[in-house]
Coordinates of C-alpha atoms in Angstrom, one line a residue:
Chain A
X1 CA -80.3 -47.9 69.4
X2 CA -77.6 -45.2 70.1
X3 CA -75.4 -46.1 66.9
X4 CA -79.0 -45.4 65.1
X5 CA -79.0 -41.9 66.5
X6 CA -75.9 -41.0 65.9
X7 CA -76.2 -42.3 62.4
X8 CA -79.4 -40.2 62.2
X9 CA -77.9 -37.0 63.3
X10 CA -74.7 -37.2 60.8
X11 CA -77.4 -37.8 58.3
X12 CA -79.0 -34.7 59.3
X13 CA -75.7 -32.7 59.4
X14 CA -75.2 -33.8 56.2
X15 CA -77.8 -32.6 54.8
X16 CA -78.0 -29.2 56.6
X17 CA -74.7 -28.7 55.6
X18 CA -74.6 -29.3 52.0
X19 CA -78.1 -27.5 51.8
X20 CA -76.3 -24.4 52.9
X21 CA -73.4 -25.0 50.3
X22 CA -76.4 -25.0 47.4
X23 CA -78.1 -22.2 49.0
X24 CA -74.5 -20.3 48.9
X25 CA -74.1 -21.7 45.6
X26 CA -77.5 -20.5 44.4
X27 CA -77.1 -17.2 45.6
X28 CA -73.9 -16.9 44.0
X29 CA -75.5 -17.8 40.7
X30 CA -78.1 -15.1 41.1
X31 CA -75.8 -12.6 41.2
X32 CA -73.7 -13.6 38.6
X33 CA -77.2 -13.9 36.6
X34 CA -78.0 -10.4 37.7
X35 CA -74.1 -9.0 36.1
X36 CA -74.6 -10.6 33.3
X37 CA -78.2 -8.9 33.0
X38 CA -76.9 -5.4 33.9
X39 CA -73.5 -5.5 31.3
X40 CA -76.0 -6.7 28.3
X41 CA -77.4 -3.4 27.5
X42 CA -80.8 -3.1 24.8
X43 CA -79.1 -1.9 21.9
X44 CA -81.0 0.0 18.4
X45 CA -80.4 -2.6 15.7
X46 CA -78.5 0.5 13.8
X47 CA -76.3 0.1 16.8
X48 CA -75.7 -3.5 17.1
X49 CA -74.7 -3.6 13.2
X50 CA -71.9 -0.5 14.0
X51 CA -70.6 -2.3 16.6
X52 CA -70.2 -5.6 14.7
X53 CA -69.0 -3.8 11.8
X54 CA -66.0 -2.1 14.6
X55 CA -65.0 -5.5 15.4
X56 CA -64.5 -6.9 11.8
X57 CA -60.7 -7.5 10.9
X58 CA -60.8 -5.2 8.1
X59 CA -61.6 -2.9 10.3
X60 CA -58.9 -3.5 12.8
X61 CA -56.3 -3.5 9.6
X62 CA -57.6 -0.1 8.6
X63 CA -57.8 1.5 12.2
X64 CA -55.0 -0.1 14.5
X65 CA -57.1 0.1 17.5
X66 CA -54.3 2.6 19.7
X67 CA -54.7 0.3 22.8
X68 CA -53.6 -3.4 21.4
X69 CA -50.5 -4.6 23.2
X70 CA -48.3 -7.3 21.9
X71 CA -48.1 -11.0 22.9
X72 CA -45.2 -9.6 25.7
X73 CA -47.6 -6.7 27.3
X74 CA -45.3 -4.1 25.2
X75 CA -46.8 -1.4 22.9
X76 CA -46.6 -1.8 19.1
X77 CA -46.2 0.8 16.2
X78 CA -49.2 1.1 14.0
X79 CA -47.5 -0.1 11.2
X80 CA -46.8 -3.9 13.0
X81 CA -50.9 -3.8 13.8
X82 CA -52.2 -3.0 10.2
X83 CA -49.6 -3.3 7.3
X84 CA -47.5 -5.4 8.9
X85 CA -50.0 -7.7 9.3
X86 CA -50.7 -7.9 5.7
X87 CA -47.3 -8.7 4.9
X88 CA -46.5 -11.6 7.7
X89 CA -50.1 -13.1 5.9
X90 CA -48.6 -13.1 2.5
X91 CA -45.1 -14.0 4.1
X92 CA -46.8 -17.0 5.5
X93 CA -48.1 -17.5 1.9
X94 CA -44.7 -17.7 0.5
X95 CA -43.6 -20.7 3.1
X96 CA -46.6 -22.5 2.1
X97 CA -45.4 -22.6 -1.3
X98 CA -42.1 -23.4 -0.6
X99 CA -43.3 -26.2 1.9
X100 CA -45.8 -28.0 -0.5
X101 CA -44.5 -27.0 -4.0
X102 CA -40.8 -27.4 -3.0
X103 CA -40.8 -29.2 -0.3
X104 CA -38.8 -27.9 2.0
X105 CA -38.4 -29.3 5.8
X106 CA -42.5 -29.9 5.0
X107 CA -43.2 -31.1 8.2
X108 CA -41.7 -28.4 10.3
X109 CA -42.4 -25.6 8.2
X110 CA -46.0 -26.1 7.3
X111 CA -46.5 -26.4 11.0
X112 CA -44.9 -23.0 11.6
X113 CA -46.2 -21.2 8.5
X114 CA -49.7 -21.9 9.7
X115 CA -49.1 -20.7 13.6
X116 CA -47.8 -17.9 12.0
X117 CA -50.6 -16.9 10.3
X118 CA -52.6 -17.1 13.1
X119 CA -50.5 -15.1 15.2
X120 CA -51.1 -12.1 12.9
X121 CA -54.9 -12.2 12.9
X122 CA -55.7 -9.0 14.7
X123 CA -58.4 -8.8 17.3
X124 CA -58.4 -12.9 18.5
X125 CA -55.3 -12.3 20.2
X126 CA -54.2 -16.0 19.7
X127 CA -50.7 -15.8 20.2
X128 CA -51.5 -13.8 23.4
X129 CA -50.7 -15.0 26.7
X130 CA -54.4 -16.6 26.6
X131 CA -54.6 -17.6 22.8
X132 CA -53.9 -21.0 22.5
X133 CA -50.9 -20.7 20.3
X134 CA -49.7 -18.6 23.3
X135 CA -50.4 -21.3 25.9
X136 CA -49.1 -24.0 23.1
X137 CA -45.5 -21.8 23.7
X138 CA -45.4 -21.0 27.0
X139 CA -46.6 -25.4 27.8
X140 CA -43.6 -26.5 26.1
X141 CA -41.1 -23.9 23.9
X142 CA -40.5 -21.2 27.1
X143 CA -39.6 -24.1 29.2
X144 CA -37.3 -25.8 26.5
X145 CA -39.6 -29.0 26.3
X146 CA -40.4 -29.7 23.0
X147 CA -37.3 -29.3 21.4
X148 CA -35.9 -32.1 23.9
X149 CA -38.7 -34.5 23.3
X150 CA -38.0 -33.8 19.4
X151 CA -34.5 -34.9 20.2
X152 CA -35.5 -38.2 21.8
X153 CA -37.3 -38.8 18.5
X154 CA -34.5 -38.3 16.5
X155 CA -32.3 -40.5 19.2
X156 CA -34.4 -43.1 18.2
X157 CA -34.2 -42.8 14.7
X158 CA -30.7 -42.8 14.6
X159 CA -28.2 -45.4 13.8
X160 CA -24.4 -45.0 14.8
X161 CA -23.2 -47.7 13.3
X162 CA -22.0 -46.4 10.7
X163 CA -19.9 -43.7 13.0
X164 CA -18.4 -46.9 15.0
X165 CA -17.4 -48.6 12.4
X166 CA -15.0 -45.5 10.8
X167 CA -14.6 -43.8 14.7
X168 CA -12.3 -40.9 12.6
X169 CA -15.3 -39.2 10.7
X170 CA -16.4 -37.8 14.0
X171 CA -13.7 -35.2 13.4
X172 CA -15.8 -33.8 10.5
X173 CA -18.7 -33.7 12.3
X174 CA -16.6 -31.2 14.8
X175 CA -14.7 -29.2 12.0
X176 CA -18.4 -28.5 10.9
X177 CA -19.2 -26.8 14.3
X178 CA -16.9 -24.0 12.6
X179 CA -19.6 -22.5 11.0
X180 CA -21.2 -22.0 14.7
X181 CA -18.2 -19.9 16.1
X182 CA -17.0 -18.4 13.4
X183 CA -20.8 -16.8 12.5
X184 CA -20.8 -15.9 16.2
X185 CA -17.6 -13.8 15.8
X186 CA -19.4 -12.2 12.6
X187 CA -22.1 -11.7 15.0
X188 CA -20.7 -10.1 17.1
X189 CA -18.5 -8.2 14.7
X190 CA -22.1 -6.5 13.2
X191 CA -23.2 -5.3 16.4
X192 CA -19.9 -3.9 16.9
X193 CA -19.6 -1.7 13.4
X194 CA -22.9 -0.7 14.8
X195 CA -24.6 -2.3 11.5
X196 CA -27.0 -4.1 13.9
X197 CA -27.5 -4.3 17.0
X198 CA -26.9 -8.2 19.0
X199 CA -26.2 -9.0 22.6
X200 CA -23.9 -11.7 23.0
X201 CA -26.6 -13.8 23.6
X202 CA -28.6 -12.9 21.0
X203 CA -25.4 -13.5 18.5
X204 CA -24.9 -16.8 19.9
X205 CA -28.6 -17.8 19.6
X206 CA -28.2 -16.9 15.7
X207 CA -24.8 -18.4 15.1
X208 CA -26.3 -22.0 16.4
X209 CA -28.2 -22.3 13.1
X210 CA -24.5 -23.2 11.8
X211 CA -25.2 -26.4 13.5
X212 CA -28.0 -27.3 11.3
X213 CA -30.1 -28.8 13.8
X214 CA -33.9 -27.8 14.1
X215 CA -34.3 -28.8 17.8
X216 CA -30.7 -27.7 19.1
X217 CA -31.7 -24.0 17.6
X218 CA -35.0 -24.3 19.5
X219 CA -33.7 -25.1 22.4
X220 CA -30.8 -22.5 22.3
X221 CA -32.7 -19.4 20.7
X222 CA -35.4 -19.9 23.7
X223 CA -33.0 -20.1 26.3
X224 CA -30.5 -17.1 25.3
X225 CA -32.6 -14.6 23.3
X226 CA -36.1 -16.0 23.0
X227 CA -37.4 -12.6 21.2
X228 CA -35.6 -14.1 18.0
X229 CA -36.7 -17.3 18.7
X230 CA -39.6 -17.2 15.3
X231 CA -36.3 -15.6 12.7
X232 CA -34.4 -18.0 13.8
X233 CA -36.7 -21.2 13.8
X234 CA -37.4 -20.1 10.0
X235 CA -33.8 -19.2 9.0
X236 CA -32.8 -22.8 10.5
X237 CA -35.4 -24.9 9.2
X238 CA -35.4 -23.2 5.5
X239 CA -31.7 -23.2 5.1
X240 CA -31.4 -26.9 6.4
X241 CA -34.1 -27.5 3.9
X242 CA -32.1 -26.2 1.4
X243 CA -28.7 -28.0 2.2
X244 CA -28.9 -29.7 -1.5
X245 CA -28.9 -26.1 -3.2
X246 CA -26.1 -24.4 -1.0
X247 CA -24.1 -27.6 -0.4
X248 CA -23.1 -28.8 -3.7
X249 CA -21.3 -25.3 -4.7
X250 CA -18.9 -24.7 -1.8
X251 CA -18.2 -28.6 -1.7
X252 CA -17.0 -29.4 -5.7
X253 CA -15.1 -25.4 -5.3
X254 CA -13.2 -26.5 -2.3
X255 CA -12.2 -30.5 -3.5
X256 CA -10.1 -31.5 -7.0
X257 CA -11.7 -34.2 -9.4
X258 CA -9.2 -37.0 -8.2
X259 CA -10.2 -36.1 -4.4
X260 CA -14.1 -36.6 -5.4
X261 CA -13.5 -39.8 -6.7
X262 CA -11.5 -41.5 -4.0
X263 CA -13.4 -44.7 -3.1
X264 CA -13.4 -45.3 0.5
X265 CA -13.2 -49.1 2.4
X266 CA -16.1 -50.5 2.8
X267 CA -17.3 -50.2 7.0
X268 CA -16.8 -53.1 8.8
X269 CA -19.4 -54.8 10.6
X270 CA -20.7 -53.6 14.3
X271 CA -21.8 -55.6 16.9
X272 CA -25.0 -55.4 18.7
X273 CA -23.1 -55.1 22.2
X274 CA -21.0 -51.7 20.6
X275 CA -24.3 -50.2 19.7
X276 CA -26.2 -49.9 23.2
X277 CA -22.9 -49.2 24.9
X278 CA -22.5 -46.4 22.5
X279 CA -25.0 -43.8 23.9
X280 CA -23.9 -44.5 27.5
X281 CA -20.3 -43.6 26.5
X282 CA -21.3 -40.3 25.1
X283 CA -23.1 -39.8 27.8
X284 CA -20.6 -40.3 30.3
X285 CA -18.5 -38.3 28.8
X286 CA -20.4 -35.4 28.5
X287 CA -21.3 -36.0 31.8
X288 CA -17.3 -35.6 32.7
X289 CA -16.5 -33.1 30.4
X290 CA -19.8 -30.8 29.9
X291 CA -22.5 -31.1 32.2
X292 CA -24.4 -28.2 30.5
X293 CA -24.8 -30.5 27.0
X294 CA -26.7 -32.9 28.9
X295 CA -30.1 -32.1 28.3
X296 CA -29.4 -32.7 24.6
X297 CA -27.1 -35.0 24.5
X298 CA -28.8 -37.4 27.5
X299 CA -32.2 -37.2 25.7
X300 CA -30.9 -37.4 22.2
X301 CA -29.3 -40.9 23.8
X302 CA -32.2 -42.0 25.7
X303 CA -34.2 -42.6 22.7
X304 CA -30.6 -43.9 21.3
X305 CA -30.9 -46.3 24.2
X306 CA -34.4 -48.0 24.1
X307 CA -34.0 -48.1 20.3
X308 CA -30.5 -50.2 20.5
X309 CA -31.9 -52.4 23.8
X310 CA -34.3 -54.2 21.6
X311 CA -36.7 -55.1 24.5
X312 CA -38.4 -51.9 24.3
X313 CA -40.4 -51.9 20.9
X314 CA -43.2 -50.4 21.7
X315 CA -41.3 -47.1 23.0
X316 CA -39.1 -47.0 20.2
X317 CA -41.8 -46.8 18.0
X318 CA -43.9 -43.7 19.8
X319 CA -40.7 -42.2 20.3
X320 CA -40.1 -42.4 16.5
X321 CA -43.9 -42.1 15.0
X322 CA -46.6 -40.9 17.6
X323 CA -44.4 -39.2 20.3
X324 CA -42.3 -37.0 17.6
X325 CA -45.1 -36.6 15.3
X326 CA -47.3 -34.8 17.9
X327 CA -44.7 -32.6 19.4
X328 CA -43.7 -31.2 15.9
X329 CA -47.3 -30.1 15.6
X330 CA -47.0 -28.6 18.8
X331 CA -43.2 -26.9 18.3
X332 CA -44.2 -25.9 14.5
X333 CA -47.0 -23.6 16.2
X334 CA -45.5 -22.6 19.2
X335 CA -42.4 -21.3 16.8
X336 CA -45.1 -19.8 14.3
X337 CA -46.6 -18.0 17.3
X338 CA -43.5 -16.2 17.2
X339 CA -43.9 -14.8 13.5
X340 CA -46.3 -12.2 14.8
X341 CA -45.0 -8.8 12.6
X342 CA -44.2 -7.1 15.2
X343 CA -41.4 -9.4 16.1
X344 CA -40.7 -10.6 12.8
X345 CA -41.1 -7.6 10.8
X346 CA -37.5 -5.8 12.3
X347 CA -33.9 -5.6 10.6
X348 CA -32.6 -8.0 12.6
X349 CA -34.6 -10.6 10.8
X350 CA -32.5 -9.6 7.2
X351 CA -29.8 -9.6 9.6
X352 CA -30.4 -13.2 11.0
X353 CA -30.9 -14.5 7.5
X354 CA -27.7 -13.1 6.3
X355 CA -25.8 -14.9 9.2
X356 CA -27.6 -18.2 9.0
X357 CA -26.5 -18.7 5.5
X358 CA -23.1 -17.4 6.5
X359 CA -23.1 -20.0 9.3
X360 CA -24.1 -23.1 7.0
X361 CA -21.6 -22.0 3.7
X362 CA -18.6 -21.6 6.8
X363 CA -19.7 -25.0 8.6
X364 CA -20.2 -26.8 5.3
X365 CA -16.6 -25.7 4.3
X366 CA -15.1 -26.6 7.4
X367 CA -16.0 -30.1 7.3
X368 CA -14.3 -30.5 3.8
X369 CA -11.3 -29.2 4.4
X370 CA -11.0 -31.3 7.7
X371 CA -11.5 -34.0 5.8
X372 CA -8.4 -33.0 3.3
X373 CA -6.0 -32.1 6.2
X374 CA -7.1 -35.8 7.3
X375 CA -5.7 -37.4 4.3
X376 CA -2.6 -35.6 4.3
X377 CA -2.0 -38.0 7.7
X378 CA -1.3 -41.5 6.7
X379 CA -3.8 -44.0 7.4
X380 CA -7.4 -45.0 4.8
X381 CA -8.3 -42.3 2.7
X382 CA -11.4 -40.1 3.0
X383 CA -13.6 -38.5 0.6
X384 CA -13.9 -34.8 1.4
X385 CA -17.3 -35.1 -0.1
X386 CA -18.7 -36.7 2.7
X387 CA -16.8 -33.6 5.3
X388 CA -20.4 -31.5 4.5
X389 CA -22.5 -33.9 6.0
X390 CA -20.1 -33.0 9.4
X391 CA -23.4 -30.0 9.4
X392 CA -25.9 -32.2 11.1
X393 CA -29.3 -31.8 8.7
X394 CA -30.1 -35.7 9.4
X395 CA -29.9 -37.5 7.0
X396 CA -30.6 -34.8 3.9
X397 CA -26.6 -34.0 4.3
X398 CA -25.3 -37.6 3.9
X399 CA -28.2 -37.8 0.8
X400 CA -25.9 -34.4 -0.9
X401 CA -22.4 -35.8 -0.4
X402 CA -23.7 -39.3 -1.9
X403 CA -25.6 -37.5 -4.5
X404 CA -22.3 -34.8 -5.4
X405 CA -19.7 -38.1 -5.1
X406 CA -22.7 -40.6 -7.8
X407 CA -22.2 -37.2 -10.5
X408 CA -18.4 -38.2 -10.7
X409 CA -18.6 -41.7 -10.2
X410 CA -21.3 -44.0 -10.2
X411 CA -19.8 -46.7 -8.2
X412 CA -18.9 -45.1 -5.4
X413 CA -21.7 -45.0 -3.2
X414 CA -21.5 -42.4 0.0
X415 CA -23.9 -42.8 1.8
X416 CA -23.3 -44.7 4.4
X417 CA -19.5 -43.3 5.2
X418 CA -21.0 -39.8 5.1
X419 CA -23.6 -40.9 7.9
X420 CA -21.1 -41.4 10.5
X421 CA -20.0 -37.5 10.3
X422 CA -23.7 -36.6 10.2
X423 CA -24.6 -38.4 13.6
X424 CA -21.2 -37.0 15.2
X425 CA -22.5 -33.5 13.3
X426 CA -25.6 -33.8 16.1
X427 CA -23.4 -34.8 18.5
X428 CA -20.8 -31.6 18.1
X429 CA -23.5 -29.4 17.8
X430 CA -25.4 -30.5 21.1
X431 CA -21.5 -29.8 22.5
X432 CA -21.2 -26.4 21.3
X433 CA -24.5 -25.6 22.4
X434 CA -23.4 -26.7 25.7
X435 CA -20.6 -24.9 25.7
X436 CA -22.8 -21.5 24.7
X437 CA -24.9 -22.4 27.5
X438 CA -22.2 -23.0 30.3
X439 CA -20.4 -19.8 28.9
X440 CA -24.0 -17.6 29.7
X441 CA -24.4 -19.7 33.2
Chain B
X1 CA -17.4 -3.1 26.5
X2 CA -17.6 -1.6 23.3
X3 CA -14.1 -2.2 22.1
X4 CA -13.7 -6.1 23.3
X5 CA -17.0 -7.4 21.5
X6 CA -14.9 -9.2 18.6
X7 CA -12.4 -10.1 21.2
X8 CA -14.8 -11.9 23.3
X9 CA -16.3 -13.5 20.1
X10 CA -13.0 -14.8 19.7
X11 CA -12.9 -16.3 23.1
X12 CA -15.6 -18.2 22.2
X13 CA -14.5 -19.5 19.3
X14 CA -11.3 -20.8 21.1
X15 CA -12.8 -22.7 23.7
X16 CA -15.8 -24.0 22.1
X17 CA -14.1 -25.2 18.7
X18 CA -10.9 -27.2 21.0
X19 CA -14.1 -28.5 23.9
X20 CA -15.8 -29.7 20.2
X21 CA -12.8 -31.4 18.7
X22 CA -11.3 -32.4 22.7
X23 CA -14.7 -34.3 22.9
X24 CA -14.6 -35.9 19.8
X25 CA -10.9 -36.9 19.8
X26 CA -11.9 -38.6 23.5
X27 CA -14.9 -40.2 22.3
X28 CA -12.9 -42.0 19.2
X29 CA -10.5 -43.2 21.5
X30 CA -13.3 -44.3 23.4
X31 CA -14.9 -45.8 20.2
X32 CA -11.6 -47.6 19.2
X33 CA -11.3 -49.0 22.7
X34 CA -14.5 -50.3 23.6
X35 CA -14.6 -52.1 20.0
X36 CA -11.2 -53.7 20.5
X37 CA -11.9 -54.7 24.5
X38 CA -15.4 -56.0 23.2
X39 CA -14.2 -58.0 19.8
X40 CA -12.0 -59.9 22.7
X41 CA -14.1 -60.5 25.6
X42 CA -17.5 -60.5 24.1
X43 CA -16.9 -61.5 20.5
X44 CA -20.2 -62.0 18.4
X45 CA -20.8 -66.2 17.6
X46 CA -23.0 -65.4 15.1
X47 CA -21.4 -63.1 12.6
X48 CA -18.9 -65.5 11.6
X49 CA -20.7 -68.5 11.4
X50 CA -24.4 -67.3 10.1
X51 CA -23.5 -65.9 6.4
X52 CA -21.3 -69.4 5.9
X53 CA -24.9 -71.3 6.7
X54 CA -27.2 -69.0 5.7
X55 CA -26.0 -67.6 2.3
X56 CA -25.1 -71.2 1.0
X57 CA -28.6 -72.6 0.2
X58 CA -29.4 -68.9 -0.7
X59 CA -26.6 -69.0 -3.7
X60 CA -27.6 -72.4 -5.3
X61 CA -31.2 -71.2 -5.3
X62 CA -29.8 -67.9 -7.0
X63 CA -27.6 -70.0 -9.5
X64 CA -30.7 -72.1 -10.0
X65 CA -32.8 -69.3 -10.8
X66 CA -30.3 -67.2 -12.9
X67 CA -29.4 -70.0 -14.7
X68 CA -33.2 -71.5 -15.4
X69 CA -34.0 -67.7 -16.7
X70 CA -31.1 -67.5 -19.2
X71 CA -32.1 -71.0 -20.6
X72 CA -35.3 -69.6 -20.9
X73 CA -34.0 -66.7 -22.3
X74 CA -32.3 -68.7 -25.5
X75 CA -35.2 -70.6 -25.6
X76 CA -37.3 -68.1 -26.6

């Protein structure tokens, strides 16, 4: 009998109580009912078609509206609302082409071509702090995360077998890192002539796309000077795109006939047991030596890892297909939210275009004439060919130096020797961008 | 500032090409070491003895074949 009451009065409590939530709540309702009633003023029809015809694009394009901010808070010039915007639309144009009718870097580029576009539409604000190419950036490219999953991917996809089996190719792949350093001194060289005008920061941030490495660029440009992060995204991505074009010159004007033909031993087999300690190796090592690498390097070898276990097959293969495919989406228009003109549309974009191509010519070179001072040591021969492929560009660098080394002879197939300085290419440029990082800490 | 811009690119250059080729250098001695301690310890059964098995049935097959097409060949 008691327990009943007291049931019967909680009961009642109950309900009193969440009756005076839904009378609050209904209340609350009414007067939001009542703002809404008292903001929607009766409008002439005359009027209603005016004030459609003031919020059309063409509109904005013709009469930069004085009040728009950028995506950063920061007043723009007229010229970045209306023309500006034109241009970035046709530039946008002009990497669509080159994405589906040359097919460069495709699936990064279309990606970023298309955020791009949308990041110029006046009036939707998308790449705004509320637009969801804005919230797309700020989930995942502010906070360095895409980049790092991307290099998980490409941990998975790669095989270092080919570097374990000829250990003395990973030279190459640091001689390459010369086009990194040596752009940043031309960097910074600009800036002081007074030609431009980069922070140190900002000069390393460009000089990175020496590395040829998509993510690595990413991850650097939004941690030292993310304002150039959309200049340099493009500049990497096109020029590593274009390795097979700017390549080939620099490596038959640098190498004789008879050193393009040397045949080099064929690799020797590697075990299963070498290939999973591998990643922990480099990992413990940069661990020891540079602690600042390790967010590349230790996600770049965790997809290394479960890919070389062989026990984890189903995480290998969304790390290689589902995981990277969806992030590249993501990074592609989170970069192309930063092609908005009034960040693209400034010298230093000419500026960071020059340097990029400066960087991959100087790192290209590099790598082939490490190769040559190699073979003036004793010890098997290398082709200086395959020194190019010391720029990372997975595997499209390796594809050149077998394709440049097939035009002089047929029989001698590259491919696989030049691999080994392509993977240690990744693996010197994740070093030098923790040296950057370390330097800036 | 002004003056030591190109001075402190240099500096970077120093120490991040010899940290690029220091870690590399380490990591083939590494490379070279782990294959040599691993060919002894843990030395792989299979890769000597599989190709002898496997590849012998494989060849008389291929000589079988080869051989049936080219007498095909003059036959027609």
């Amino acid at each position: 009998m008691k327990s009943f009451i007291i049931k019967l009065l909680t009961i009642l409590m109950l309900f009193s109580f969440s009756s005076v939530i839904a009378n609050e709540h209904g209340t609350s309702n009414a007067d939001a009912l009542k703002h809404k009633e008292e903001t929607y003023k009766t409008q002439s029809f005359s009027e209603m078609v005016v004030g459609f015809l003031e919020s059309t694009g063409v509109n904005a394009l013709i009469n930069p509206d004085p009040d728009e901010l950028n995506s950063h808070g920061e007043e723009m010039s007229d010229f970045h609302k209306s023309w500006g915007r034109v241009i970035m639309v046709f530039i946008t144009f002009l990497l669509f082409y080159l994405a589906i009718k040359k097919g460069f870097e495709p699936l990064l580029l279309l990606p970023i071509a298309f955020g791009g576009l949308l990041a110029n539409i006046p009036v939707a604000d998308i790449a705004g702090a509320d637009g969801f190419l804005g919230v797309i950036y700020s989930m995942g490219l502010e906070n360095e995360m895409f980049p790092i999953i991307i290099f998980m991917g490409v941990g998975a996809m790669t095989d270092f077998g080919p570097l374990l089996s000829n250990p003395k190719t990973a030279l190459l792949g640091g001689a390459a890192q010369f086009g990194i350093f040596g752009t940043l001194v031309g960097a910074v060289a600009l800036s002081q002539y007074g030609i431009v005008d980069f922070t140190l920061q900002q000069a390393s941030a460009i000089s990175i796309i020496g590395g040829a490495d998509g993510p690595t660029s990413i991850f650097i440009a939004s941690k030292l000077a993310p304002e150039l992060l959309g200049a340099i995204a493009v500049a990497s991505y096109s020029y590593m795109a274009m390795v097979p074009i700017i390549q080939p010159p620099i490596m038959r004007a640098l190498t004789t006939d008879a050193e393009r033909k040397i045949k080099m031993t064929t690799l020797r087999h590697v075990s299963r047991l070498e290939k999973l300690i591998f990643p922990l190796l480099v990992l413990v090592l940069a661990i020891l030596v540079l602690p600042a690498s390790t967010p590349l390097i230790g996600a770049f070898m965790f997809g290394n890892f479960l890919k070389e276990s062989g026990v984890v097959e189903r995480l290998n293969d969304t790390l290689q297909n589902a995981l990277i495919n969806t992030v590249t989406i993501f990074l592609g228009l989170g970069v192309g939210s930063k092609l908005a003109s009034d960040q693209f549309l400034v010298p230093d974009t000419l500026a960071i275009l020059a340097l990029g191509i400066v960087a991959f010519s100087v790192g290209t070179a590099a790598g082939v004439l490490m190769a040559k001072v190699m073979n003036i040591f004793p010890g098997n021969k290398i082709n200086p060919l395959i020194g190019s492929a010391g720029v990372s560009a997975v595997p499209m660098a390796a594809r050149v130096s077998n394709k440049v080394g097939m035009e002089y002879d047929r029989s001698n197939m590259l491919l696989m020797h030049a691999m080994g300085p392509n993977v240690a290419g990744v693996i010197g440029s994740a070093v030098a961008a923790g040296v950057l990082i370390s330097l800036f800490q | 500032m002004e003056t030591n811009l190109i001075v402190e690119g240099f500096k970077f250059m120093g120490l991040g090409m010899s940290t690029v080729i220091l870690f590399l250098i380490i990591l083939i001695f590494l490379m070279n070491a782990m294959s040599k301690i691993l060919n002894k310890y843990f030395p792989e059964p299979q890769a000597s003895l599989e190709p002898k098995v496997g590849s012998k049935p494989d060849n008389k097959k291929t000589i079988a074949a080869i051989s049936a097409a080219v007498s095909h060949h003059r036959q027609g």
